[in-house]
XYZ file of C-alpha atoms in Angstrom:
583
model
C 0.000 0.000 0.000
C 2.717 2.490 1.035
C 4.662 1.622 -2.142
C 1.635 2.445 -4.291
C 1.206 5.788 -2.481
C 4.880 6.572 -2.921
C 4.662 5.861 -6.646
C 1.509 7.977 -6.871
C 3.149 10.925 -5.135
C 6.222 10.514 -7.300
C 4.047 10.600 -10.413
C 2.240 13.727 -9.228
C 5.475 15.526 -8.358
C 6.981 14.456 -11.693
C 3.907 15.735 -13.538
C 4.086 19.104 -11.712
C 7.819 19.299 -12.393
C 7.299 18.718 -16.119
C 4.556 21.362 -16.140
C 6.945 23.872 -14.572
C 9.636 22.799 -17.026
C 7.301 23.214 -20.001
C 6.229 26.655 -18.724
C 9.857 27.644 -18.242
C 10.711 26.491 -21.774
C 7.759 28.455 -23.109
C 8.978 31.595 -21.312
C 12.711 31.183 -21.965
C 12.742 29.594 -25.441
C 9.509 29.751 -27.418
C 7.515 32.840 -26.342
C 10.277 35.245 -25.392
C 9.169 37.952 -27.842
C 5.397 37.447 -27.723
C 4.331 36.256 -24.281
C 0.713 36.079 -23.029
C -2.359 37.806 -24.443
C -0.602 41.144 -23.898
C 2.131 40.146 -26.402
C 4.954 41.045 -24.035
C 8.528 40.922 -25.289
C 10.194 39.223 -22.302
C 13.681 39.987 -23.575
C 12.879 43.693 -23.703
C 11.187 43.605 -20.288
C 14.202 41.828 -18.772
C 16.558 44.440 -20.167
C 14.306 47.213 -18.832
C 14.600 45.840 -15.295
C 18.369 46.222 -15.479
C 18.423 49.482 -17.419
C 18.294 53.101 -16.376
C 17.741 55.572 -19.179
C 17.006 59.212 -19.777
C 15.150 60.076 -22.970
C 16.488 63.181 -24.675
C 14.147 63.156 -27.686
C 11.194 60.827 -28.350
C 11.983 60.998 -32.071
C 8.562 62.269 -33.170
C 8.586 65.153 -35.625
C 8.127 68.748 -34.507
C 6.113 71.830 -35.438
C 7.443 75.356 -35.896
C 5.914 78.688 -36.879
C 6.540 80.414 -40.217
C 9.775 81.906 -38.881
C 11.124 78.589 -37.625
C 10.252 79.204 -33.953
C 9.294 75.919 -32.191
C 5.589 75.637 -31.347
C 5.204 72.249 -29.676
C 8.525 71.900 -27.884
C 11.693 73.623 -26.779
C 15.308 72.473 -26.793
C 17.201 73.096 -23.543
C 20.862 72.562 -22.615
C 20.689 70.694 -19.313
C 22.894 68.992 -16.727
C 22.139 65.255 -16.556
C 23.113 63.252 -13.456
C 22.928 59.478 -12.926
C 22.008 57.941 -9.545
C 25.077 55.679 -9.415
C 27.070 58.838 -8.590
C 25.962 58.411 -4.970
C 28.251 55.319 -4.821
C 31.218 57.259 -6.215
C 33.593 60.017 -5.238
C 33.151 62.531 -8.077
C 34.255 66.113 -8.808
C 31.104 67.745 -7.497
C 32.907 70.999 -6.553
C 34.208 71.371 -10.086
C 30.727 70.851 -11.586
C 29.279 73.308 -9.063
C 31.867 75.935 -10.028
C 31.038 75.645 -13.732
C 27.235 75.476 -13.444
C 26.861 77.909 -10.499
C 24.754 75.267 -8.729
C 25.684 74.755 -5.049
C 27.552 71.493 -4.485
C 25.185 70.577 -1.633
C 22.209 70.876 -4.009
C 23.895 68.604 -6.548
C 24.710 65.960 -3.922
C 21.235 66.147 -2.417
C 19.612 65.711 -5.850
C 21.798 62.681 -6.640
C 21.214 61.040 -3.252
C 17.442 61.231 -3.632
C 17.431 60.077 -7.283
C 16.325 56.611 -8.339
C 16.795 57.204 -12.056
C 18.765 59.571 -14.335
C 17.467 63.149 -14.331
C 18.077 66.621 -15.687
C 18.852 68.907 -12.765
C 15.969 71.183 -11.810
C 13.183 69.338 -13.653
C 10.339 69.919 -14.333
C 11.768 73.407 -14.847
C 15.400 72.533 -15.567
C 18.229 74.974 -15.210
C 19.557 75.789 -18.678
C 23.299 75.862 -19.397
C 25.172 77.989 -21.876
C 27.134 76.355 -24.678
C 30.357 77.263 -22.862
C 29.151 75.620 -19.648
C 28.201 72.485 -21.593
C 31.663 72.212 -23.115
C 33.332 72.708 -19.739
C 31.180 70.060 -17.991
C 31.713 67.482 -20.717
C 35.468 68.200 -20.747
C 35.636 66.897 -17.160
C 34.628 63.450 -18.507
C 32.971 62.427 -15.231
C 31.020 59.151 -15.624
C 27.335 59.851 -14.945
C 27.651 63.630 -15.455
C 26.646 65.011 -18.835
C 25.660 68.323 -20.366
C 23.257 67.585 -23.231
C 20.497 69.091 -25.307
C 17.086 67.736 -24.271
C 13.707 68.147 -25.918
C 10.799 69.292 -23.735
C 7.164 69.208 -24.818
C 5.391 72.497 -24.076
C 2.526 72.337 -21.580
C 0.799 75.156 -23.491
C 0.910 74.876 -27.278
C -0.096 77.863 -29.455
C -3.259 77.163 -31.490
C -3.633 73.842 -29.715
C -6.712 72.635 -31.620
C -5.026 73.342 -34.956
C -1.798 71.552 -33.967
C -3.711 68.722 -32.262
C -2.878 66.024 -29.722
C -0.960 62.755 -29.697
C -1.564 59.601 -27.703
C -0.908 55.862 -27.453
C -3.376 53.572 -29.202
C -1.956 50.186 -30.180
C -5.067 49.144 -32.120
C -5.210 52.334 -34.185
C -1.438 52.209 -34.735
C -1.679 48.724 -36.246
C -4.680 49.756 -38.346
C -2.880 52.783 -39.795
C 0.506 51.161 -40.340
C 0.036 47.390 -40.774
C 3.361 47.025 -42.627
C 5.535 48.969 -40.175
C 7.315 47.521 -37.170
C 6.492 50.008 -34.435
C 6.385 49.732 -30.652
C 2.901 49.659 -29.164
C 3.999 52.678 -27.120
C 4.555 54.752 -30.280
C 2.727 58.083 -30.114
C 0.294 58.784 -32.949
C -1.661 61.896 -33.871
C -5.265 61.821 -32.708
C -6.413 65.275 -33.838
C -5.419 68.352 -35.856
C -2.171 68.543 -37.804
C -0.681 65.864 -35.561
C -3.179 63.488 -37.178
C -3.012 64.911 -40.736
C 0.797 64.670 -40.860
C 1.130 61.615 -38.625
C 2.877 59.424 -41.199
C 5.635 62.030 -41.618
C 5.978 62.578 -37.871
C 6.461 58.929 -36.859
C 9.754 58.432 -34.985
C 12.737 56.622 -36.485
C 13.903 55.986 -32.908
C 14.514 57.740 -29.607
C 17.629 59.620 -28.519
C 18.572 58.572 -24.993
C 21.309 57.952 -22.455
C 21.399 54.324 -21.200
C 23.082 52.753 -18.176
C 22.861 49.110 -17.009
C 22.596 48.251 -13.290
C 22.525 45.146 -11.089
C 19.833 44.211 -8.573
C 20.853 46.889 -6.067
C 21.365 49.649 -8.643
C 25.133 49.380 -8.910
C 26.887 49.528 -12.307
C 26.598 46.196 -14.113
C 29.123 46.703 -16.924
C 31.369 49.340 -15.416
C 30.434 53.013 -15.274
C 30.142 53.745 -18.980
C 26.909 55.423 -20.041
C 25.804 54.728 -23.597
C 24.315 57.365 -25.910
C 21.717 55.869 -28.263
C 20.565 57.831 -31.296
C 18.895 56.831 -34.591
C 21.844 58.569 -36.288
C 19.639 59.617 -39.203
C 20.493 63.146 -40.374
C 17.044 63.489 -41.970
C 14.758 62.601 -39.031
C 12.817 63.684 -37.115
C 11.214 66.074 -39.587
C 9.849 69.520 -38.841
C 6.420 70.693 -39.982
C 6.775 74.419 -40.738
C 3.345 75.931 -40.210
C 2.226 79.318 -41.516
C 1.367 80.496 -37.986
C 3.180 83.565 -36.685
C 3.891 82.702 -33.047
C 3.935 86.316 -31.836
C 0.616 87.136 -33.534
C -0.902 83.849 -32.368
C -0.043 84.544 -28.732
C -1.547 88.041 -28.980
C -4.700 86.632 -30.580
C -5.139 84.093 -27.781
C -4.632 86.794 -25.165
C -7.356 88.971 -26.763
C -9.846 86.130 -27.227
C -9.561 85.328 -23.530
C -9.661 89.004 -22.550
C -13.066 89.360 -24.228
C -14.279 86.137 -22.631
C -15.093 84.251 -25.811
C -16.161 80.941 -24.289
C -17.156 79.336 -27.588
C -15.763 80.773 -30.821
C -12.513 82.529 -31.597
C -10.818 84.037 -34.628
C -9.075 83.261 -37.911
C -6.440 85.588 -39.392
C -5.209 85.065 -42.964
C -2.245 86.537 -44.803
C -3.932 87.598 -48.045
C -0.718 87.618 -50.091
C -0.049 83.876 -49.810
C -3.477 82.887 -48.406
C -2.118 81.237 -45.297
C -3.234 81.175 -41.656
C -1.284 83.597 -39.455
C -3.324 82.909 -36.326
C -6.202 80.654 -35.369
C -7.826 80.560 -31.935
C -10.620 78.191 -30.940
C -12.451 78.182 -27.645
C -13.206 76.392 -25.376
C -9.598 75.380 -24.764
C -8.569 71.732 -24.507
C -8.800 70.185 -21.052
C -5.408 68.453 -21.003
C -6.422 66.199 -18.083
C -9.500 64.927 -19.926
C -9.403 66.106 -23.570
C -12.387 64.011 -24.674
C -14.684 65.507 -22.048
C -16.428 68.574 -23.465
C -15.916 70.343 -26.790
C -12.397 71.650 -26.192
C -10.845 69.219 -28.672
C -13.101 70.568 -31.453
C -11.606 73.269 -33.650
C -14.607 75.608 -33.909
C -12.924 77.562 -36.716
C -13.169 74.477 -38.956
C -16.762 73.574 -38.044
C -19.783 74.788 -39.976
C -21.683 77.536 -38.164
C -24.830 79.560 -38.846
C -23.567 82.666 -40.666
C -26.332 85.196 -40.369
C -25.861 88.448 -42.253
C -22.300 87.708 -43.334
C -24.010 85.632 -46.073
C -25.587 88.815 -47.479
C -22.194 89.311 -49.158
C -23.034 86.310 -51.383
C -26.484 87.690 -52.211
C -24.926 91.067 -53.017
C -22.439 89.419 -55.416
C -25.249 87.588 -57.222
C -27.345 90.778 -57.383
C -24.422 92.735 -58.853
C -23.669 90.191 -61.588
C -27.362 89.747 -62.467
C -28.090 93.489 -62.484
C -30.751 93.517 -59.773
C -28.847 96.114 -57.737
C -30.695 99.150 -59.134
C -29.279 102.097 -57.109
C -32.583 103.991 -57.414
C -34.694 101.174 -56.014
C -35.814 101.580 -52.400
C -36.600 98.752 -49.992
C -38.941 99.044 -47.017
C -36.567 98.264 -44.173
C -39.262 98.896 -41.587
C -40.633 95.474 -42.496
C -39.349 91.976 -41.804
C -38.789 89.538 -44.685
C -42.321 88.192 -44.115
C -43.855 91.674 -44.446
C -44.629 92.164 -40.756
C -43.524 95.399 -39.005
C -39.862 95.484 -37.963
C -39.932 96.972 -34.469
C -36.303 96.552 -33.447
C -34.547 97.620 -36.688
C -36.916 100.311 -37.961
C -34.764 101.750 -40.802
C -37.376 103.091 -43.232
C -36.704 103.161 -46.998
C -33.131 102.252 -47.993
C -31.351 101.730 -51.308
C -29.148 98.730 -52.091
C -25.894 100.230 -50.735
C -27.404 101.541 -47.500
C -29.265 98.258 -47.038
C -25.949 96.394 -47.107
C -24.282 98.899 -44.773
C -27.127 98.669 -42.237
C -27.731 94.945 -42.881
C -31.420 95.231 -43.796
C -33.020 91.778 -43.795
C -35.992 92.845 -45.933
C -33.740 93.916 -48.831
C -31.722 90.726 -49.010
C -34.724 88.488 -48.440
C -36.451 90.098 -51.447
C -33.322 89.958 -53.612
C -32.787 86.289 -52.743
C -36.349 85.482 -53.844
C -35.907 87.381 -57.111
C -32.622 85.631 -57.823
C -34.183 82.256 -56.977
C -36.852 82.854 -59.628
C -34.110 83.372 -62.213
C -32.266 80.233 -61.154
C -32.783 78.127 -57.976
C -29.034 77.390 -57.926
C -27.841 81.008 -57.946
C -27.142 81.365 -54.233
C -25.118 78.144 -54.169
C -23.311 79.147 -57.353
C -22.122 82.452 -55.880
C -21.336 80.954 -52.482
C -19.001 78.592 -54.349
C -17.534 81.420 -56.422
C -16.668 83.195 -53.180
C -15.175 79.975 -51.693
C -17.758 79.871 -48.910
C -19.013 76.362 -49.600
C -17.059 73.142 -49.985
C -13.709 72.834 -48.193
C -11.038 75.509 -48.553
C -8.003 73.932 -46.848
C -4.961 72.926 -48.944
C -5.268 69.573 -50.665
C -3.291 67.830 -53.384
C -1.010 64.909 -54.253
C 2.266 64.468 -52.369
C 4.605 61.482 -52.542
C 2.550 58.277 -52.579
C -0.484 60.033 -51.034
C -3.175 61.253 -53.396
C -5.602 63.982 -52.342
C -3.670 64.747 -49.150
C -5.543 67.209 -46.907
C -3.809 69.520 -44.468
C -7.077 69.949 -42.552
C -8.731 66.548 -42.296
C -11.311 67.756 -39.759
C -12.557 70.703 -41.849
C -16.320 70.854 -42.487
C -17.766 71.802 -45.852
C -20.060 74.819 -46.144
C -23.534 74.649 -47.684
C -26.589 76.714 -48.633
C -29.408 74.174 -49.071
C -29.854 70.545 -48.093
C -32.711 69.617 -50.436
C -34.058 70.482 -53.852
C -37.433 71.313 -52.272
C -35.826 73.992 -50.092
C -33.858 75.278 -53.081
C -37.092 75.950 -54.997
C -39.084 77.405 -52.103
C -39.252 81.224 -52.318
C -39.745 81.745 -48.568
C -36.813 79.478 -47.725
C -34.728 81.308 -50.327
C -35.521 84.555 -48.480
C -34.444 83.034 -45.156
C -31.276 81.748 -46.793
C -30.609 85.209 -48.225
C -30.058 86.518 -44.696
C -27.854 83.572 -43.736
C -30.463 81.577 -41.818
C -32.345 78.306 -42.515
C -29.795 75.736 -43.758
C -26.925 78.122 -44.597
C -23.702 77.043 -42.917
C -20.007 77.877 -43.328
C -16.833 77.631 -41.293
C -15.119 80.758 -39.921
C -12.093 79.692 -42.004
C -14.217 79.779 -45.175
C -15.689 83.166 -44.186
C -12.156 84.543 -43.804
C -11.239 83.037 -47.181
C -14.273 84.740 -48.767
C -12.988 88.100 -47.526
C -9.494 87.326 -48.837
C -11.008 86.323 -52.205
C -12.860 89.626 -52.492
C -9.791 91.610 -51.399
C -7.722 89.923 -54.160
C -10.236 90.952 -56.806
C -12.042 87.597 -57.047
C -9.090 85.191 -57.146
C -9.893 82.286 -54.848
C -7.150 80.121 -53.371
C -6.756 77.177 -51.030
C -5.871 78.085 -47.467
C -2.511 76.770 -46.232
C -1.664 76.110 -42.603
C 1.613 74.357 -43.450
C 4.159 75.743 -45.939
C 6.572 72.784 -46.011
C 7.968 69.697 -44.344
C 11.672 70.012 -43.532
C 14.234 67.311 -42.905
C 16.249 67.496 -39.688
C 19.165 69.053 -41.591
C 16.949 71.909 -42.808
C 16.447 70.820 -46.420
C 12.923 70.652 -47.826
C 11.127 67.321 -47.993
C 7.733 68.576 -49.256
C 6.793 72.073 -50.367
C 3.132 73.123 -50.192
C 2.943 75.803 -52.848
C 0.027 78.186 -53.288
C -2.883 76.657 -55.204
C -6.056 78.106 -56.680
C -9.411 76.650 -55.705
C -11.119 75.014 -58.667
C -14.305 76.388 -60.182
C -15.703 79.677 -61.428
C -14.931 83.014 -59.800
C -16.692 86.353 -59.555
C -15.675 88.969 -62.112
C -13.106 91.644 -61.181
C -15.883 94.232 -61.569
C -18.105 92.415 -59.064
C -15.150 92.108 -56.676
C -14.530 95.848 -56.930
C -18.197 96.620 -56.196
C -18.174 94.236 -53.218
C -15.057 95.936 -51.867
C -16.901 99.262 -51.897
C -19.959 97.735 -50.219
C -17.816 96.187 -47.478
C -16.068 99.503 -46.918
C -19.452 101.275 -46.747
C -20.345 99.078 -43.744
C -17.576 100.902 -41.847
C -17.710 104.466 -43.239
C -21.521 104.806 -43.336
C -22.602 106.777 -40.223
C -25.252 104.130 -39.574
C -23.243 101.131 -40.770
C -22.999 98.030 -38.591
C -19.194 98.353 -38.686
C -18.985 102.068 -37.833
C -17.027 101.109 -34.666
C -14.005 100.393 -36.856
C -13.867 103.780 -38.577
C -11.102 105.238 -36.393
C -8.723 102.279 -36.524
C -5.113 102.759 -37.742
C -5.829 100.443 -40.689
C -8.876 101.150 -42.889
C -11.234 98.172 -42.520
C -13.824 96.709 -44.898
C -16.141 93.947 -43.739
C -19.546 92.581 -42.810
C -21.218 91.920 -39.474
C -23.575 89.079 -38.713
C -25.952 88.068 -35.928
C -27.469 84.649 -36.542
C -30.331 83.053 -34.622
C -29.271 79.552 -33.617
C -32.630 78.120 -32.522
C -31.079 77.360 -29.119
C -32.223 78.860 -25.827
C -30.680 79.344 -22.405
C -32.563 80.668 -19.385
C -35.433 81.476 -21.729
C -33.232 83.629 -23.992
C -32.562 82.990 -27.689
C -28.876 82.297 -28.402
C -27.016 83.878 -31.325
C -23.800 83.611 -33.304
C -22.082 87.019 -33.407
C -19.710 87.653 -36.345
C -17.518 90.223 -37.957
C -15.663 89.242 -41.114
C -13.436 91.663 -42.974
C -10.077 92.638 -44.404
C -7.563 95.485 -44.110
C -5.884 97.812 -45.032
C -8.664 98.637 -47.494
C -6.492 100.150 -50.245
C -3.685 97.590 -50.042
C -5.200 94.452 -48.467
C -2.855 92.444 -46.290
C -5.008 90.647 -43.717
C -8.403 88.910 -43.696
C -9.888 88.460 -40.225
C -12.974 86.756 -38.823
C -14.004 87.022 -35.182
C -16.952 84.992 -33.912
C -18.744 84.408 -30.606
C -21.022 81.367 -30.739
C -24.191 80.528 -28.815
C -24.422 83.741 -26.810
C -27.343 85.895 -25.694
C -28.182 88.926 -27.832
C -26.817 91.227 -25.131
C -23.368 89.568 -25.204
C -20.700 90.676 -27.652
C -16.948 90.993 -27.614
C -16.611 90.361 -31.346
C -16.220 94.007 -32.423
C -13.738 94.828 -29.655
C -11.766 91.671 -30.432
C -11.634 92.554 -34.139
C -10.619 96.162 -33.404
C -7.853 95.196 -30.986
C -6.430 92.660 -33.432
C -6.274 95.383 -36.087
C -4.450 97.670 -33.647
C -2.031 94.921 -32.622
C -1.166 94.125 -36.246
C -0.669 97.807 -37.048
C 1.739 98.142 -34.124
C 3.622 95.029 -35.193
C 3.902 96.243 -38.793
C 5.103 99.682 -37.757
């Protein structure tokens, strides 16, 4: 009996032993690079346990403004110290003398460190080039003066630039043929997403040091510098943003408490974005909670009276702008008395300057009788509908879009609405189904200022290799399709200027500015209510200087009560700021 039990126990122990052996073989021999459902690389994990490293650059591409100033990061010359110094007698007094950091502070920082660090982080003390050379000349193991890349906590035009994050599933979906770590950062919004394929890292730059179980040097005290050693990567995306102007724009938007909205500023000469501000801002702790991640300047909004510019263009080209004709601007578009805006009889020019709804409702109906597609035709001619961001073929990518999250503008959604006279009247004043992005509204003003020439809007001018040479150049491109005539553009320029110089014009507030402004105001009913009050979109879209156009600017405050504003003051202060900068 006891012999049978002994054999049974022996069999059980042998079985358990072989199970352990099989598991050990699986771990050590067969599944070392793809272990468990989490696909762990055991070799890499083992090395990590015995490795201390300090990343100097994650290898992902960068963004700069039009003048080459970094937008998303900064490079800093820092003093790097390794924790194994606490087990050594090193020339701390010499390092202190060069860096002007007290020796006690250096020793204290090293003694409390568990991993390599740049002294003073998260706000590291920056060294001069001379100090760097002197520190490195000492050749102290574990003491280095290096250039380190720091991501900015506050990025200018954050919704335009976008965010990055880790998403192993999306990474594999986007790049099935590339061997990339699951920890690789990918763009999840904005330009980070549009240009993601160009921004992917070739490898990280880092300092590496191997330790034993108690943190002592494993292979001597040599620290290894690891770098992809590729002179072309990471690339730099040179945006068209002017960092100084962008920072001023953000300051002004916040000063006038624009909670939802912002501004778009275009350089008319090359039709590129100089500044773009969208509010609400991104909540960095929880970016997907709320609308902060949404770039409101690229989303279709209800235009209101800004759309009267389109109706005016159609009226001019179809000769229904009779200067002697008077419109009853004491009536609404439905013929009922207009109690709030009781303007009396106005001609075409004064109607535009004072933004008379009755005039443009009637004109829209008359134009619709001629051709139900007229309003859409002229909205397209003025680049208000469709998408306006730069697109084209680059490398192996066809129809590449700089702004992948840009909405398209529209006038009607159905043929029934297109043929309905009353709906045409509502559309004529920028209500009903009329929608456009603030970017497109700014582009419409730039188109008019250029005499009718419509172009794609660029937010990136080129992609540069690490050594400064150009990888991809995004040249100026015209938008396809018909344009308004130079004569119509000239007449529209005068109408937009009349809005400002007319004593009763809706833009009379801008008459005394250092740059002469031309533009159009807009107050659109949104159909939304808060605390029993109707909410509106408040706009001003224009360009300046009037005689020699340089800038197109749109300011917009979305979903606000009729008593709230800020748009005119924001526009005016941006004009002043640009004048000061230019002079």
